[in-house]
Coordinates of C-alpha atoms in Angstrom, one line a residue:
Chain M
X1 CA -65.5 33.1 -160.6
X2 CA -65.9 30.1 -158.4
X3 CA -67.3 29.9 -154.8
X4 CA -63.7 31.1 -153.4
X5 CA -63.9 34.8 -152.6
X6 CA -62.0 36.3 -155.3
X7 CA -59.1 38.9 -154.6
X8 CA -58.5 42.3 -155.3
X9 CA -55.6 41.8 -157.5
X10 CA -57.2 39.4 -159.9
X11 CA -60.4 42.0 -160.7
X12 CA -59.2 43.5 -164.1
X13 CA -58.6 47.5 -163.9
X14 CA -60.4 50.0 -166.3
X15 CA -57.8 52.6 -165.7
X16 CA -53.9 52.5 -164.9
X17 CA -54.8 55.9 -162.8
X18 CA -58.1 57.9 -162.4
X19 CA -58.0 61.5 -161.6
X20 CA -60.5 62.9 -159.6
X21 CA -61.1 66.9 -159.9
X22 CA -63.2 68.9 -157.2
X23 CA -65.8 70.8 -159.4
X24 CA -67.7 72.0 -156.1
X25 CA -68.2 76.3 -156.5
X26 CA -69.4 78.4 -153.4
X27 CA -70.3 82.0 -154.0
X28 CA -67.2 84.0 -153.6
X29 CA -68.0 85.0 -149.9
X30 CA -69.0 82.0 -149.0
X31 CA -66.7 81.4 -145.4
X32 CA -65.8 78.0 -146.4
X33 CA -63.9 78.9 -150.2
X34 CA -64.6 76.5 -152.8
X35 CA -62.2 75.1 -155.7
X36 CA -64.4 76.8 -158.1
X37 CA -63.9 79.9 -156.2
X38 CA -60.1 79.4 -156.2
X39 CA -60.2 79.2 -160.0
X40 CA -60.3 75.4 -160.7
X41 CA -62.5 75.3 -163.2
X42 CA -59.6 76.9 -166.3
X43 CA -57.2 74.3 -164.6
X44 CA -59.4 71.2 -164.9
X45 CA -60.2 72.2 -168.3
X46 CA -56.9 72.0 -169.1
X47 CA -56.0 68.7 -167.1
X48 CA -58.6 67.1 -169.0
X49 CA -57.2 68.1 -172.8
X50 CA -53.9 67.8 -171.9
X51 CA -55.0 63.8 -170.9
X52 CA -56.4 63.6 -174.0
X53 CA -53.0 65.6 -176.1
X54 CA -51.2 63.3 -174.7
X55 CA -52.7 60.1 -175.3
X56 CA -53.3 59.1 -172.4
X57 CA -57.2 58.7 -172.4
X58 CA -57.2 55.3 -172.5
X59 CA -55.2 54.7 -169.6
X60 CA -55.8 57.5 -167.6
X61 CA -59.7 58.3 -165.9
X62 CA -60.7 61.9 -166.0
X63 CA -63.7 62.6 -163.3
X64 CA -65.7 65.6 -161.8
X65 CA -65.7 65.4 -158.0
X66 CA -67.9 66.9 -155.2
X67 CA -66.1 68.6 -152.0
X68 CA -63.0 66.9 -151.1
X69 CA -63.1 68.7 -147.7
X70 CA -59.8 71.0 -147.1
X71 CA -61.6 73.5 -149.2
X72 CA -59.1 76.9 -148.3
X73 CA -55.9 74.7 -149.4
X74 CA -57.9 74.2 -153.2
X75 CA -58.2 73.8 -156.1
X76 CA -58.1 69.6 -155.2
X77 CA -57.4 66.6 -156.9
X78 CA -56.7 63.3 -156.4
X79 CA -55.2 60.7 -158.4
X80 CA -55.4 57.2 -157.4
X81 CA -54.6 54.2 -157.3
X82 CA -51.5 56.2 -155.5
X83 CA -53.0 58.5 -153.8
X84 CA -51.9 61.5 -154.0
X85 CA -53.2 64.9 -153.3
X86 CA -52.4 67.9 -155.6
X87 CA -52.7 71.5 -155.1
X88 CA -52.0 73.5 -158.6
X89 CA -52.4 76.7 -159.1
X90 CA -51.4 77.3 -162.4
X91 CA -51.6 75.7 -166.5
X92 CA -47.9 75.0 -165.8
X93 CA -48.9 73.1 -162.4
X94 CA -50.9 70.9 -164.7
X95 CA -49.0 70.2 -167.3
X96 CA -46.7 69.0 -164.9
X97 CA -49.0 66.1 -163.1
X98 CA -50.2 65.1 -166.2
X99 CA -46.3 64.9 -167.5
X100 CA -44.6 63.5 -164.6
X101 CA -47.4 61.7 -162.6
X102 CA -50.1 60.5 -165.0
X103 CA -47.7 60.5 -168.3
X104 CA -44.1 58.7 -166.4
X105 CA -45.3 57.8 -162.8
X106 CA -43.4 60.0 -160.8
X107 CA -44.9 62.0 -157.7
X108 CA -44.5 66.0 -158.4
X109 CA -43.4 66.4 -154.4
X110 CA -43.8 70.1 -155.1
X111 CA -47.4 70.0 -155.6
X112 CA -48.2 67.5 -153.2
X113 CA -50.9 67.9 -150.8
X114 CA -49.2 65.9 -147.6
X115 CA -51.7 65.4 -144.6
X116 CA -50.4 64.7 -141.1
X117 CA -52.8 62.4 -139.1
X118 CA -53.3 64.0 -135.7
Chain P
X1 CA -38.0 66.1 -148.8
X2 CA -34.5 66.8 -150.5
X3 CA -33.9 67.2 -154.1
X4 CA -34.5 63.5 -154.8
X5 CA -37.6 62.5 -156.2
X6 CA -40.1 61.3 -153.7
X7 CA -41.8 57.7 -154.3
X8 CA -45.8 57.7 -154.0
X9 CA -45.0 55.5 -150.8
X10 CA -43.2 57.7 -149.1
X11 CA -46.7 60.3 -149.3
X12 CA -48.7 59.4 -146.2
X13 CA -52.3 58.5 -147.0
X14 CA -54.9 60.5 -145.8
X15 CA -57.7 57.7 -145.9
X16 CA -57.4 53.7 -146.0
X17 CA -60.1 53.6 -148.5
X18 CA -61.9 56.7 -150.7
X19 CA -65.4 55.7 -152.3
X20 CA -66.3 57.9 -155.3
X21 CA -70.3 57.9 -155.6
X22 CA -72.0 58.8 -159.5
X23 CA -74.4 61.6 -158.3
X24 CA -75.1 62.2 -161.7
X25 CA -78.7 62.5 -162.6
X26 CA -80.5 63.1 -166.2
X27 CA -83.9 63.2 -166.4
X28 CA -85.8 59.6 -166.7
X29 CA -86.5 59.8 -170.6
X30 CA -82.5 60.3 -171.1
X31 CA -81.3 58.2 -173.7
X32 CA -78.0 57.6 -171.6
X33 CA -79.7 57.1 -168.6
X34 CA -78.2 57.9 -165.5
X35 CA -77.1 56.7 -162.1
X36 CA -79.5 59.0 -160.3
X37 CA -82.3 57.7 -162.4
X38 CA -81.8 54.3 -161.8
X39 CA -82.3 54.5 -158.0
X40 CA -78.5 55.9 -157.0
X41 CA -79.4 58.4 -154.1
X42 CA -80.9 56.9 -151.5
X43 CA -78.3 54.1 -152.0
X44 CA -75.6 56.5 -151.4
X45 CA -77.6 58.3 -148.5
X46 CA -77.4 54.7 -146.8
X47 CA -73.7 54.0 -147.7
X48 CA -72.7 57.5 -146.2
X49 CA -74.6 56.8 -143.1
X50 CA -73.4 52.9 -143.0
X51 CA -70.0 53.9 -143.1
X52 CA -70.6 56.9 -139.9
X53 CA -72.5 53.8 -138.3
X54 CA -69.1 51.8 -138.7
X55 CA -67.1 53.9 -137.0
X56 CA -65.4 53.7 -140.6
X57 CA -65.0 57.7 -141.0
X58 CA -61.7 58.2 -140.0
X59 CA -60.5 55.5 -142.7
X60 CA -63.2 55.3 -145.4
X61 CA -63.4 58.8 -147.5
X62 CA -66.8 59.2 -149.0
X63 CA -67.2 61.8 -151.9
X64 CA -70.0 62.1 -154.6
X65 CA -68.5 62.3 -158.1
X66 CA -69.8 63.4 -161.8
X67 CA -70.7 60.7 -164.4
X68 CA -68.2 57.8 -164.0
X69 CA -69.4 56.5 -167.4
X70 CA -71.1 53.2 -168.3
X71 CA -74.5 55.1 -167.3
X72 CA -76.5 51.9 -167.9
X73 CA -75.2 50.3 -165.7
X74 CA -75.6 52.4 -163.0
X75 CA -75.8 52.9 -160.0
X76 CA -71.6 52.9 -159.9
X77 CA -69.3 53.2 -157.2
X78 CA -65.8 53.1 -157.2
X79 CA -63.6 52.0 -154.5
X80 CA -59.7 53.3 -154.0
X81 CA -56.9 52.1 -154.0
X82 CA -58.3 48.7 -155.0
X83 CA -59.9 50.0 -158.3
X84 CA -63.1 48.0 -157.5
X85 CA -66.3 49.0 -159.7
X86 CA -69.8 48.1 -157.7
X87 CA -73.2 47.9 -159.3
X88 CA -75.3 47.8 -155.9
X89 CA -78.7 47.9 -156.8
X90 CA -80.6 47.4 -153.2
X91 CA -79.8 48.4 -149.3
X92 CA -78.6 45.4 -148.6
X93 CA -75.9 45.1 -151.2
X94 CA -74.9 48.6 -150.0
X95 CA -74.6 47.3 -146.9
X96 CA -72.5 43.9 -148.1
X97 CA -69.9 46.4 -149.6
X98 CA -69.8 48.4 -146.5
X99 CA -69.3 45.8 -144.2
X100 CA -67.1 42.9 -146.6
X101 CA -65.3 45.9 -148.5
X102 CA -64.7 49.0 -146.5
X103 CA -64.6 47.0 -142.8
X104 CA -62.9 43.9 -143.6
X105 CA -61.1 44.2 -146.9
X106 CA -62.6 41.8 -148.5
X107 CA -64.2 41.7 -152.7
X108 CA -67.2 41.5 -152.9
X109 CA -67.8 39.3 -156.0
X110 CA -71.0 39.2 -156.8
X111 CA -71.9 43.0 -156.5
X112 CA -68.6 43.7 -158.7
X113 CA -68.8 45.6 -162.5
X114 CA -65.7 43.7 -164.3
X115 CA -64.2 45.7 -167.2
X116 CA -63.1 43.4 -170.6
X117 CA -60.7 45.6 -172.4
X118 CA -60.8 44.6 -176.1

């Protein structure tokens, strides 16, 4: 690179998407919740072979997160560079992101997370 | 939302900017190394508190994440939606990528890890 500041758009991406999967786990009575207490870990387990099934390893980054925040509305994930929030709650939830969002590029709406800034 | 398919546009976004932090930490005779061992947290303890300090909070999300990879090169952040991989190694750099990056959207090219895919 020269001496001119360099833009975004011309660094060269690792990943067409990277997935980010909140691994944090309270106790069970803890007042806050926790993914892990909401039964993310069997889901994320999932997410991440069904990356990998699917061929998508390559284009598609798989990583463990701390807290997102909004912990009673998990188990959380993100995928950027969209984005998007997902809430799943079942195998077939998952199957579903990594089929329609991470796989073809389409948002599951159903599944979305959608914040309203106050 | 109807029965049409949303577009990832359409999905309001929660933060400007989310910085994902390798928290990850091995012990100092691993042979993969680790970001924690190479210096990472009180890096991240300052770019937390630089980016309160900024009055950046509302915009900038900050969450630690699990090995991002390329452990020798550590410590590695990651900044979304740009997709920007930083190797800050010292305060000040922190600092640099808080204020150039986060504040005024701009790279910062010296500081940045760029990926060849073979």
């Amino acid at each position: 690179m020269d001496s001119q500041v360099a833009r975004f758009e011309d660094v060269p991406q690792l990943y067409k998407r990277h997935v980010f999967a909140c691994h944090t786990q309270r106790p069970p009575t803890h007042p806050r919740g926790s993914c892990g207490a909401a039964g993310a870990q069997p889901l994320w387990e999932r997410l991440s072979s069904k990356i990998e099934a699917e061929g998508l390893s390559a284009d598609v980054g798989f990583t463990a997160s701390g807290c997102l925040g909004f912990c009673s509305a998990g188990p959380l994930m993100v995928v950027y560079p969209e984005g998007i929030w997902y809430r799943p709650s079942t195998p077939e939830d998952v199957d579903e992101i990594v089929e329609e969002h991470l796989k073809n590029g389409q948002l599951v709406d159903r599944l979305v997370m959608v914040f309203s800034r106050a």
